[in-house]
Amino acid sequence: MTAAVTALVDAVRTALRAAADPTAAEPMRAYMKSEMPFLGVPKPARTAALKPVFATHRIDDGVSWRSAVLALWDGAEFREERYAAVTMAQLKPYAVHATQPEALDLYDHLIVTGAWWDFVDEVAIRSVGPLLRAHPAVVTPPVRAWAYDADRWRRRTAVICQVGSKAAIDVDLLAEAIEANTHDPDFFLRKGIGWALRQHARVDPDWVRAFVAAHEADLSPLSRREALRTIDPPSIVTRG
């Protein structure tokens, strides 16, 4: 690591420890079902503690940006350090690096090694999603492959990464990612399918109704219920 990266990583760790509330650490760990311990820094306090650190310790190039994210992530002793790494990956000053196609490997590493919804959802929607919209020709093939991957978190990412894309969504990719996972009993995949469809219903409710009707025999009750929750009455939503 360069001196600038080392200084940033050290400053992040110092700031998080200074903001730690030991009485909150165990309840936070229990809620997240985390093997990695918490310091006890909830999101508002974490944001306040890290804002001046990130403003003071700027990284000049993409290699250093990636190095800083990985140093915080791979060297983390506490879960808040990994949250800080994800925040670092998404800071506006580094958007030029974060939206380059080669950043997908970094996000894949965070997804696979994070392997829990708090990390995966944030990276999927706020990192992979923008990258997919910026470089669809390059990023769509690997994301499509993730829909069939053995790793459930890659598959969840393929399903939910377009949440928030609105009219820019690739509905063919969304449909394929969902169809590849409709028979998986995993709760996080079933919930993710419903979430992705429910969000797209805000843009095109008729498409979602038609998709759910066409896949009624395959979609789980949870996925159907979540997909239609905001557009159809409960008597229809809970059918089956």
GROMACS .gro file of N, CA, C and O in nm, residues 18 62 110 129 150 185 193 227 229:
model
   36
   18ALA      N    1  -1.311   0.529   1.792
   18ALA     CA    2  -1.346   0.643   1.876
   18ALA      C    3  -1.498   0.658   1.890
   18ALA      O    4  -1.547   0.709   1.991
   62GLY      N    5  -0.702   0.517  -0.951
   62GLY     CA    6  -0.785   0.399  -0.939
   62GLY      C    7  -0.718   0.284  -0.868
   62GLY      O    8  -0.784   0.209  -0.795
  110LEU      N    9  -1.628  -0.859  -0.302
  110LEU     CA   10  -1.705  -0.814  -0.187
  110LEU      C   11  -1.831  -0.898  -0.169
  110LEU      O   12  -1.870  -0.933  -0.057
  129GLY      N   13  -2.519  -0.232  -1.006
  129GLY     CA   14  -2.625  -0.173  -1.087
  129GLY      C   15  -2.579  -0.054  -1.171
  129GLY      O   16  -2.598  -0.052  -1.293
  150ALA      N   17  -2.311  -2.118  -0.880
  150ALA     CA   18  -2.335  -2.199  -0.760
  150ALA      C   19  -2.348  -2.113  -0.635
  150ALA      O   20  -2.412  -2.155  -0.538
  185PRO      N   21  -3.515  -2.295  -0.330
  185PRO     CA   22  -3.591  -2.273  -0.207
  185PRO      C   23  -3.531  -2.167  -0.114
  185PRO      O   24  -3.590  -2.134  -0.010
  193ILE      N   25  -3.632  -1.202  -0.561
  193ILE     CA   26  -3.715  -1.204  -0.682
  193ILE      C   27  -3.838  -1.116  -0.663
  193ILE      O   28  -3.872  -1.034  -0.750
  227ALA      N   29  -4.404  -0.944  -0.528
  227ALA     CA   30  -4.409  -0.883  -0.661
  227ALA      C   31  -4.534  -0.799  -0.681
  227ALA      O   32  -4.530  -0.691  -0.741
  229ARG      N   33  -4.748  -0.687  -0.437
  229ARG     CA   34  -4.796  -0.625  -0.314
  229ARG      C   35  -4.849  -0.485  -0.333
  229ARG      O   36  -4.946  -0.444  -0.268
   0.00000   0.00000   0.00000
